[in-house]
Tab-separated table of C-alpha atoms in Angstrom:
chain	number	residue	atom	x	y	z
A	55	MET	CA	0.000	0.000	0.000
A	56	SER	CA	1.343	3.468	-0.916
A	57	PHE	CA	0.395	6.804	0.624
A	58	PRO	CA	0.669	10.356	-0.762
A	59	LYS	CA	3.225	12.889	0.447
A	60	TYR	CA	2.615	16.452	1.609
A	61	PRO	CA	2.882	19.104	-1.137
A	62	GLN	CA	5.851	20.889	0.436
A	63	TYR	CA	8.557	20.059	2.958
A	64	LYS	CA	11.235	21.870	4.935
A	65	SER	CA	14.296	20.761	6.873
A	66	SER	CA	13.588	19.911	10.503
A	67	GLY	CA	17.175	20.562	11.529
A	68	VAL	CA	17.166	17.191	13.299
A	69	SER	CA	19.005	14.373	11.538
A	70	TRP	CA	16.768	11.484	12.607
A	71	ILE	CA	13.577	13.402	11.683
A	72	GLY	CA	14.730	14.712	8.300
A	73	ASP	CA	12.343	16.879	6.302
A	74	VAL	CA	8.877	17.625	7.683
A	75	PRO	CA	5.745	19.158	6.118
A	76	LEU	CA	6.098	22.895	5.562
A	77	MET	CA	3.435	23.907	8.118
A	78	TRP	CA	4.665	21.644	10.917
A	79	SER	CA	6.849	22.886	13.765
A	80	ILE	CA	9.574	21.089	15.687
A	81	GLY	CA	9.326	20.873	19.438
A	82	ARG	CA	10.143	18.594	22.331
A	83	LEU	CA	8.340	15.710	23.994
A	84	LYS	CA	7.650	18.067	26.915
A	85	HIS	CA	5.435	20.114	24.570
A	86	LEU	CA	3.132	17.087	24.293
A	87	LEU	CA	3.485	15.415	27.676
A	88	ARG	CA	4.319	16.427	31.250
A	89	ILE	CA	6.559	13.705	32.659
A	90	ARG	CA	6.059	12.455	36.229
A	91	GLY	CA	7.923	9.799	38.206
A	92	GLY	CA	6.302	6.524	39.201
A	93	GLN	CA	6.369	5.321	42.807
A	94	ASP	CA	6.910	1.999	44.540
A	95	TYR	CA	3.752	0.150	45.486
A	96	LYS	CA	3.370	-2.702	47.973
A	97	VAL	CA	2.045	-5.602	45.924
A	98	VAL	CA	-1.451	-6.759	46.852
A	99	GLU	CA	-2.402	-10.101	45.351
A	100	SER	CA	-5.847	-9.901	43.805
A	101	THR	CA	-7.829	-11.446	41.012
A	102	ASP	CA	-10.615	-8.862	41.069
A	103	PRO	CA	-10.878	-7.578	37.455
A	104	THR	CA	-12.044	-4.179	38.730
A	105	ASP	CA	-8.801	-3.617	40.637
A	106	ILE	CA	-6.354	-0.966	39.516
A	107	PRO	CA	-3.326	-2.103	37.465
A	108	VAL	CA	0.176	-1.607	38.796
A	109	ILE	CA	2.342	-1.249	35.691
A	110	GLY	CA	6.043	-1.970	35.540
A	111	SER	CA	8.562	-1.782	32.731
A	112	GLY	CA	7.023	-3.389	29.665
A	113	GLY	CA	3.484	-3.944	30.960
A	114	GLN	CA	1.005	-4.737	33.679
A	115	PHE	CA	2.066	-7.258	36.315
A	116	THR	CA	-0.198	-6.920	39.356
A	117	TYR	CA	-3.035	-4.881	40.880
A	118	ALA	CA	-3.460	-2.070	43.380
A	119	THR	CA	-6.267	-0.970	45.685
A	120	THR	CA	-5.611	2.715	45.023
A	121	HIS	CA	-4.309	4.740	42.106
A	122	LEU	CA	-1.403	7.061	41.381
A	123	TYR	CA	-3.115	8.743	38.424
A	124	ASP	CA	-6.518	8.783	36.769
A	125	GLY	CA	-6.643	9.784	33.125
A	126	GLU	CA	-5.025	9.381	29.740
A	127	SER	CA	-1.295	8.762	29.948
A	128	VAL	CA	1.732	7.571	28.021
A	129	LEU	CA	4.073	5.488	30.187
A	130	LEU	CA	7.806	5.596	29.522
A	131	GLY	CA	10.534	3.335	30.855
A	132	ARG	CA	13.040	4.803	33.318
A	133	LYS	CA	15.056	1.642	34.053
A	134	GLY	CA	15.144	-1.834	32.546
A	135	THR	CA	12.686	-2.035	29.645
A	136	ILE	CA	13.032	1.513	28.370
A	137	ASP	CA	12.072	1.046	24.726
A	138	LYS	CA	8.413	-0.002	25.080
A	139	PRO	CA	6.163	3.008	25.720
A	140	LEU	CA	2.665	2.095	26.919
A	141	TYR	CA	-0.666	3.864	26.486
A	142	ILE	CA	-3.357	3.739	29.157
A	143	ARG	CA	-6.579	5.492	30.095
A	144	GLY	CA	-8.221	5.463	33.496
A	145	LYS	CA	-6.938	4.720	36.998
A	146	PHE	CA	-3.527	3.101	37.390
A	147	TRP	CA	-0.361	2.944	39.454
A	148	THR	CA	3.088	2.776	37.918
A	149	VAL	CA	6.283	1.887	39.742
A	150	ASP	CA	9.494	3.869	40.086
A	151	THR	CA	11.142	2.145	37.127
A	152	MET	CA	8.614	3.979	34.935
A	153	PHE	CA	7.595	7.539	34.158
A	154	TYR	CA	3.933	8.333	33.677
A	155	THR	CA	2.801	11.442	31.824
A	156	GLU	CA	-0.003	13.973	31.813
A	157	VAL	CA	-1.250	14.693	28.291
A	158	LEU	CA	-1.104	18.453	27.730
A	159	PRO	CA	-4.008	20.458	26.244
A	160	LYS	CA	-4.243	20.413	22.442
A	161	THR	CA	-2.326	17.136	22.339
A	162	SER	CA	-3.591	13.817	21.072
A	163	GLY	CA	-2.510	11.222	23.617
A	164	ARG	CA	-2.447	8.519	20.987
A	165	TYR	CA	-0.234	10.627	18.706
A	166	ALA	CA	2.098	11.280	21.640
A	167	TYR	CA	2.246	7.538	22.293
A	168	TYR	CA	3.126	6.737	18.679
A	169	ALA	CA	5.697	9.539	18.625
A	170	ALA	CA	7.273	8.119	21.797
A	171	THR	CA	7.754	4.722	20.129
A	172	THR	CA	10.126	6.366	17.625
A	173	ILE	CA	12.534	7.673	20.296
A	174	PRO	CA	16.049	6.257	19.640
A	175	PHE	CA	16.442	5.048	23.242
A	176	SER	CA	19.847	3.493	22.603
A	177	LEU	CA	21.317	6.938	21.919
A	178	TYR	CA	20.305	8.197	25.353
A	179	SER	CA	20.880	5.205	27.625
A	180	THR	CA	24.420	5.029	28.996
A	181	ASN	CA	24.040	1.963	31.231
A	182	THR	CA	24.344	-1.242	29.229
A	183	ALA	CA	23.826	-3.572	32.223
A	184	LEU	CA	20.593	-1.846	33.256
A	185	PRO	CA	19.364	0.473	30.468
A	186	SER	CA	18.047	3.736	31.887
A	187	MET	CA	16.541	7.007	30.702
A	188	SER	CA	16.659	10.402	32.396
A	189	GLN	CA	13.594	12.608	32.684
A	190	PHE	CA	15.585	15.465	31.153
A	191	ASP	CA	16.551	13.494	28.033
A	192	LEU	CA	12.996	12.295	27.494
A	193	ALA	CA	11.448	15.711	28.049
A	194	ASN	CA	13.852	17.361	25.622
A	195	HIS	CA	13.739	14.766	22.874
A	196	ALA	CA	12.984	16.532	19.563
A	197	LEU	CA	9.702	15.657	17.843
A	198	PRO	CA	7.562	16.987	14.990
A	199	LEU	CA	4.524	18.938	16.242
A	200	PRO	CA	1.624	18.976	13.787
A	201	ILE	CA	-1.537	20.793	14.839
A	202	TYR	CA	-4.025	18.940	17.051
A	203	SER	CA	-6.379	17.956	14.234
A	204	GLU	CA	-3.523	16.358	12.272
A	205	GLN	CA	-2.217	14.613	15.393
A	206	SER	CA	-5.662	13.093	15.915
A	207	GLN	CA	-5.945	12.005	12.273
A	208	ILE	CA	-2.435	10.481	12.301
A	209	ALA	CA	-3.312	8.586	15.490
A	210	ARG	CA	-6.598	7.409	13.971
A	211	PHE	CA	-4.777	6.164	10.864
A	212	LEU	CA	-2.094	4.386	12.899
A	213	ASP	CA	-4.627	2.805	15.267
A	214	HIS	CA	-6.324	1.238	12.269
A	215	GLU	CA	-3.248	0.181	10.301
A	216	THR	CA	-1.201	-1.128	13.242
A	217	ALA	CA	-4.221	-3.126	14.445
A	218	LYS	CA	-4.239	-4.914	11.089
A	219	ILE	CA	-0.505	-5.585	11.296
A	220	ASP	CA	-0.836	-6.773	14.900
A	221	ALA	CA	-3.577	-9.202	13.829
A	222	LEU	CA	-1.218	-10.661	11.205
A	223	ILE	CA	1.552	-10.954	13.812
A	224	SER	CA	-0.842	-12.768	16.153
A	225	GLU	CA	-1.683	-15.224	13.389
A	226	GLN	CA	1.991	-16.000	12.876
A	227	GLU	CA	2.540	-16.354	16.633
A	228	ARG	CA	-0.311	-18.872	16.808
A	229	LEU	CA	1.255	-20.742	13.897
A	230	ILE	CA	4.601	-20.814	15.685
A	231	ALA	CA	2.978	-22.185	18.841
A	232	LEU	CA	1.288	-24.913	16.793
A	233	LEU	CA	4.503	-25.829	14.974
A	234	GLN	CA	6.412	-25.967	18.271
A	235	GLU	CA	3.768	-28.289	19.705
A	236	LYS	CA	4.050	-30.542	16.660
A	237	ARG	CA	7.849	-30.563	16.916
A	238	GLN	CA	7.700	-31.508	20.586
A	239	ALA	CA	5.136	-34.244	19.851
A	240	VAL	CA	7.404	-35.760	17.174
A	241	ILE	CA	10.389	-35.775	19.525
A	242	SER	CA	8.406	-37.183	22.441
A	243	HIS	CA	6.999	-39.960	20.256
A	244	ALA	CA	10.477	-40.884	19.030
A	245	VAL	CA	11.972	-41.304	22.519
A	246	THR	CA	8.977	-42.846	24.302
A	247	LYS	CA	6.957	-44.861	21.755
A	248	GLY	CA	9.096	-45.695	18.739
A	249	LEU	CA	7.876	-46.295	15.195
A	250	ASP	CA	6.229	-49.704	15.500
A	251	PRO	CA	2.647	-49.275	16.777
A	252	SER	CA	2.249	-53.046	17.222
A	253	VAL	CA	5.190	-53.524	19.591
A	254	PRO	CA	4.279	-54.702	23.145
A	255	MET	CA	4.508	-51.909	25.726
A	256	LYS	CA	5.447	-51.782	29.410
A	257	ASP	CA	5.122	-49.263	32.212
A	258	SER	CA	8.464	-47.466	32.461
A	259	GLY	CA	7.908	-46.448	36.079
A	260	VAL	CA	9.029	-42.954	35.091
A	261	GLU	CA	6.322	-40.310	34.951
A	262	TRP	CA	7.568	-38.357	31.957
A	263	LEU	CA	8.177	-41.518	29.904
A	264	GLY	CA	4.895	-43.325	30.604
A	265	GLU	CA	4.572	-46.613	28.684
A	266	VAL	CA	7.523	-47.527	26.465
A	267	PRO	CA	8.279	-50.472	24.137
A	268	GLU	CA	8.833	-53.626	26.150
A	269	HIS	CA	12.284	-54.300	24.686
A	270	TRP	CA	13.657	-50.818	25.513
A	271	HIS	CA	15.969	-50.547	28.508
A	272	VAL	CA	14.803	-48.024	31.133
A	273	ALA	CA	17.887	-46.806	32.994
A	274	ARG	CA	19.794	-43.792	34.184
A	275	ILE	CA	21.473	-41.998	31.297
A	276	LYS	CA	24.822	-42.061	33.134
A	277	ASN	CA	24.917	-45.817	32.477
A	278	PHE	CA	25.124	-45.098	28.752
A	279	ALA	CA	27.106	-41.828	28.709
A	280	LYS	CA	30.009	-40.525	30.761
A	281	ILE	CA	29.363	-37.205	32.519
A	282	GLU	CA	32.072	-34.537	32.176
A	283	SER	CA	31.773	-31.317	34.169
A	284	GLY	CA	33.433	-28.149	32.935
A	285	HIS	CA	35.476	-25.312	34.358
A	286	THR	CA	36.559	-21.722	33.678
A	287	PRO	CA	40.285	-20.947	33.526
A	288	ASP	CA	41.250	-18.110	35.864
A	289	LYS	CA	39.990	-14.872	34.267
A	290	LYS	CA	42.669	-12.901	36.128
A	291	LYS	CA	45.396	-14.762	34.272
A	292	GLU	CA	45.647	-12.817	31.040
A	293	GLU	CA	47.939	-15.419	29.507
A	294	TYR	CA	45.074	-17.954	29.558
A	295	TRP	CA	42.945	-15.746	27.328
A	296	VAL	CA	45.277	-14.605	24.540
A	297	ASP	CA	45.757	-16.272	21.146
A	298	CYS	CA	42.812	-18.542	21.920
A	299	ALA	CA	41.694	-21.204	19.452
A	300	ILE	CA	39.956	-23.859	21.564
A	301	PRO	CA	36.153	-23.564	21.428
A	302	TRP	CA	34.766	-23.215	24.986
A	303	VAL	CA	31.017	-23.692	25.406
A	304	SER	CA	29.571	-21.346	28.028
A	305	LEU	CA	26.292	-19.626	28.886
A	306	ASN	CA	27.281	-17.031	26.289
A	307	ASP	CA	26.260	-19.669	23.744
A	308	SER	CA	22.762	-20.142	25.178
A	309	LYS	CA	21.029	-18.401	22.276
A	310	GLN	CA	22.838	-20.643	19.811
A	311	LEU	CA	22.059	-23.764	21.846
A	312	LYS	CA	18.351	-22.901	21.712
A	313	LYS	CA	18.460	-22.958	17.915
A	314	VAL	CA	20.907	-25.595	16.737
A	315	ASP	CA	21.300	-29.369	16.945
A	316	TYR	CA	25.040	-29.184	16.299
A	317	ILE	CA	27.441	-26.554	17.664
A	318	ALA	CA	30.483	-25.800	15.515
A	319	ASP	CA	31.844	-22.634	17.152
A	320	THR	CA	31.568	-20.697	20.416
A	321	SER	CA	31.376	-17.078	21.545
A	322	ILE	CA	34.498	-17.400	23.711
A	323	LYS	CA	37.631	-19.470	23.193
A	324	VAL	CA	40.468	-20.503	25.498
A	325	ASN	CA	44.062	-21.534	24.862
A	326	ASP	CA	46.089	-24.630	25.720
A	327	LEU	CA	47.672	-22.931	28.746
A	328	GLY	CA	44.254	-22.114	30.200
A	329	ILE	CA	43.099	-25.705	29.747
A	330	ALA	CA	46.319	-27.084	31.270
A	331	ASN	CA	45.953	-24.935	34.376
A	332	SER	CA	42.286	-25.575	35.113
A	333	SER	CA	39.868	-28.423	35.684
A	334	ALA	CA	38.550	-27.950	32.149
A	335	ARG	CA	39.666	-30.419	29.532
A	336	LEU	CA	39.445	-30.746	25.791
A	337	LEU	CA	36.556	-33.100	25.011
A	338	PRO	CA	36.182	-35.080	21.795
A	339	ALA	CA	33.719	-34.234	19.043
A	340	LYS	CA	30.225	-35.723	19.253
A	341	ALA	CA	29.882	-34.769	22.925
A	342	VAL	CA	26.375	-33.710	23.922
A	343	VAL	CA	26.703	-30.424	25.830
A	344	PHE	CA	23.970	-29.554	28.299
A	345	THR	CA	23.403	-26.334	30.297
A	346	ARG	CA	22.854	-26.860	34.024
A	347	ASP	CA	22.469	-23.199	35.068
A	348	ALA	CA	20.108	-20.387	34.010
A	349	SER	CA	18.189	-22.101	31.172
A	350	ILE	CA	18.331	-25.782	32.105
A	351	GLY	CA	18.908	-28.472	29.499
A	352	LEU	CA	19.831	-26.432	26.419
A	353	SER	CA	21.697	-29.019	24.385
A	354	ALA	CA	23.640	-29.598	21.187
A	355	ILE	CA	26.213	-31.994	19.743
A	356	THR	CA	29.757	-30.704	19.271
A	357	THR	CA	31.197	-31.067	15.786
A	358	ARG	CA	34.832	-30.809	16.899
A	359	PRO	CA	36.866	-31.024	20.122
A	360	MET	CA	35.708	-28.423	22.660
A	361	ALA	CA	35.853	-27.566	26.345
A	362	VAL	CA	32.921	-26.468	28.492
A	363	SER	CA	32.453	-24.080	31.402
A	364	GLN	CA	31.291	-25.158	34.862
A	365	HIS	CA	27.760	-24.061	33.890
A	366	LEU	CA	27.545	-26.948	31.434
A	367	ILE	CA	27.870	-30.703	31.402
A	368	ALA	CA	29.193	-32.765	28.533
A	369	TRP	CA	27.899	-36.290	27.959
A	370	LEU	CA	30.229	-38.690	26.160
A	371	CYS	CA	28.079	-41.475	24.762
A	372	VAL	CA	29.319	-45.052	25.063
A	373	GLU	CA	29.913	-46.322	21.557
A	374	ASN	CA	27.408	-48.925	20.309
A	375	LYS	CA	25.142	-48.246	23.302
A	376	LEU	CA	23.890	-44.674	22.840
A	377	LEU	CA	23.898	-42.342	19.841
A	378	PRO	CA	24.550	-38.662	20.566
A	379	GLU	CA	21.611	-37.812	18.294
A	380	PHE	CA	19.235	-40.019	20.267
A	381	LEU	CA	20.458	-38.535	23.570
A	382	LEU	CA	19.908	-35.061	22.143
A	383	LEU	CA	16.301	-36.018	21.326
A	384	VAL	CA	15.876	-37.300	24.892
A	385	PHE	CA	16.988	-33.952	26.297
A	386	TYR	CA	14.670	-32.101	23.912
A	387	ALA	CA	11.792	-34.299	25.104
A	388	MET	CA	12.652	-33.591	28.760
A	389	GLU	CA	12.104	-29.846	28.400
A	390	CYS	CA	9.194	-29.798	30.884
A	391	GLU	CA	10.776	-32.454	33.093
A	392	PHE	CA	13.776	-30.204	33.776
A	393	GLU	CA	11.503	-27.659	35.456
A	394	ARG	CA	10.935	-30.214	38.229
A	395	TYR	CA	14.602	-30.363	39.118
A	396	THR	CA	15.514	-26.698	39.059
A	397	PHE	CA	16.151	-24.685	42.183
A	398	GLY	CA	17.602	-21.283	42.959
A	399	ALA	CA	15.789	-17.959	43.257
A	400	THR	CA	18.055	-15.833	41.072
A	401	ILE	CA	19.754	-18.267	38.702
A	402	LYS	CA	18.046	-21.614	38.172
A	403	THR	CA	20.284	-24.655	38.407
A	404	ILE	CA	20.098	-28.438	38.467
A	405	GLY	CA	22.225	-30.279	41.014
A	406	MET	CA	24.708	-32.959	40.019
A	407	ASP	CA	22.832	-35.614	42.008
A	408	ASP	CA	19.747	-34.897	39.903
A	409	VAL	CA	21.849	-34.915	36.730
A	410	ARG	CA	23.129	-38.380	37.632
A	411	SER	CA	19.570	-39.573	38.267
A	412	LEU	CA	18.191	-38.512	34.866
A	413	THR	CA	16.458	-41.533	33.357
A	414	ALA	CA	15.481	-42.446	29.799
A	415	ALA	CA	14.259	-45.423	27.795
A	416	ILE	CA	17.071	-46.652	25.544
A	417	PRO	CA	16.266	-48.769	22.458
A	418	PRO	CA	18.836	-50.973	20.665
A	419	ILE	CA	21.446	-48.955	18.800
A	420	GLU	CA	20.091	-49.696	15.314
A	421	GLU	CA	16.612	-48.620	16.373
A	422	GLN	CA	18.110	-45.430	17.783
A	423	ARG	CA	19.539	-44.683	14.323
A	424	GLN	CA	16.157	-45.219	12.670
A	425	LEU	CA	14.358	-43.073	15.243
A	426	ALA	CA	16.918	-40.272	15.033
A	427	LYS	CA	16.714	-40.221	11.218
A	428	TRP	CA	12.903	-40.151	11.335
A	429	ALA	CA	12.649	-37.496	14.063
A	430	PHE	CA	15.275	-35.138	12.650
A	431	GLY	CA	13.702	-35.433	9.198
A	432	LYS	CA	10.335	-34.413	10.622
A	433	THR	CA	11.705	-31.612	12.807
A	434	GLU	CA	13.808	-30.205	9.952
A	435	THR	CA	10.633	-29.565	7.951
A	436	LEU	CA	8.874	-28.087	10.975
A	437	GLN	CA	11.899	-25.904	11.746
A	438	SER	CA	11.869	-24.570	8.190
A	439	ASP	CA	8.234	-23.534	8.686
A	440	LEU	CA	9.107	-22.013	12.074
A	441	ASN	CA	11.939	-19.993	10.547
A	442	ALA	CA	9.601	-18.707	7.829
A	443	ALA	CA	6.992	-17.653	10.405
A	444	GLU	CA	9.617	-15.909	12.560
A	445	LYS	CA	10.938	-14.070	9.485
A	446	THR	CA	7.393	-12.977	8.621
A	447	ILE	CA	6.917	-11.600	12.141
A	448	LEU	CA	10.206	-9.698	11.895
A	449	LEU	CA	9.167	-8.164	8.562
A	450	LEU	CA	5.732	-7.232	9.940
A	451	LYS	CA	7.296	-5.558	12.982
A	452	GLU	CA	9.683	-3.650	10.731
A	453	ARG	CA	6.721	-2.605	8.575
A	454	ARG	CA	4.842	-1.467	11.697
A	455	SER	CA	7.775	0.627	12.958
A	456	ALA	CA	8.407	2.147	9.523
A	457	LEU	CA	4.727	3.081	9.124
A	458	ILE	CA	4.618	4.763	12.534
A	459	SER	CA	7.818	6.680	11.827
A	460	ALA	CA	6.598	7.794	8.396
A	461	ALA	CA	3.268	9.015	9.798
A	462	VAL	CA	4.540	10.896	12.870
A	463	THR	CA	7.307	12.623	10.876
A	464	GLY	CA	5.033	13.586	7.989
A	465	LYS	CA	6.700	11.452	5.331
A	466	ILE	CA	3.196	10.370	4.312
A	467	ASP	CA	0.059	12.524	4.186
A	468	VAL	CA	-2.922	10.834	5.871
A	469	ARG	CA	-5.107	13.928	6.313
A	470	ASP	CA	-7.690	12.607	3.855
A	471	TRP	CA	-7.401	8.978	4.896
A	472	GLN	CA	-10.562	7.102	5.798
A	473	PRO	CA	-10.878	3.438	6.755
A	474	PRO	CA	-12.363	1.200	4.090
A	475	ALA	CA	-16.129	0.861	4.370
A	476	ASN	CA	-15.852	-2.780	5.463
A	477	GLU	CA	-13.302	-2.061	8.216
A	478	SER	CA	-13.764	-0.258	11.534
A	479	ALA	CA	-10.979	1.929	12.859
A	480	PHE	CA	-9.673	1.177	16.339
A	481	ASP	CA	-11.153	3.836	18.614
A	482	PRO	CA	-9.520	4.245	22.040
A	483	GLU	CA	-12.428	6.422	23.172
A	484	VAL	CA	-14.666	3.363	23.487
A	485	LEU	CA	-12.282	1.501	25.792
A	486	GLU	CA	-13.365	1.162	29.370
A	487	ALA	CA	-11.281	3.358	31.663
A	488	GLY	CA	-8.374	1.447	33.147
A	489	SER	CA	-9.087	-1.674	31.113
A	490	GLU	CA	-6.575	-1.264	28.316
A	491	VAL	CA	-2.810	-1.079	28.227
A	492	THR	CA	-1.378	-0.958	24.712
A	493	GLU	CA	2.169	-1.056	23.457
């Protein structure tokens, strides 16, 4: 869909804004919104839908019995999640990691919200560990200031168009959830039921396994794979961390481990001296690495010799008894089971005694090969569909951001826009007070 441009433009004098319509002025966020600081609130557990939302960085998380503000407001992050402005109407409380705002006269609150989503937060935040925004920087952020009637029309246009995009994103998210369920079902079937529906079954005695083929051996995984714990060479010894070439699997690789079946490289490497002077050791290829801290059970098979940190375990499968690929499928199938073992309030972990007690049903080696081939073939197709859906979501989100930016900076002229006759524009005025938080 293409939109017309304004007849004439002028330079805004602000690099990120570029040219703006001739009749528009350039101001600051403080010319649209008066910024106020949130306050701590003692959490009161409640399920009463009429209670007042307490809103933290990124969205609503609990309820209050009183309110900090009653009215239309744009909420802005002060610490933590700083790049997700929220829009709300009615009574609410917001905590001290957020700013709330009072919408000034002759300002469209919805326009102010959309304008706030275009703020380049990364340019202002100086704390990388805990991103933060100052009230001064927010208040003085440069923005285009069309007249009130144009603000309202831009907001009306964006409410309608972003609602359509959000509906498409929701469809893709539902598809992803369905594909993930199918993937998990394939994996679970492979490691608990096998491919022969006529084979006699037996009770495994293990809750997550249920009934398994009678000829499979139910046993602790340690009986089929040697457990190797990892270590971190002394970080204070600079000589251990120069000219490094040995892949070293750590929690820095967690994102990769969530995505891949095989790990070929790592974020951090160590050298021979570091390995020699620590409890870490170079492990052979085809080890199944497994995270035991933070996200439990993220797994992959190494494609070359690697070492691991103390936050991971490496399983070395006994040849002709257990295939690394089948063990990997077992760990994938145990995703929910790992939740039962985890402890720790800040960083979740699984103890070594529990690691040693992990149990699976192990078929004969040739059957493992057949099951692994079947399961990975199925999951490869599903993963391709997942990747396509995730790419579609990314493109839709980019489209959404670009459309908002184009509208609030006047790159497109929507003054004469009207929703198609068969579509209703999203109208925030009909929302019940306090019942809607949008982002």
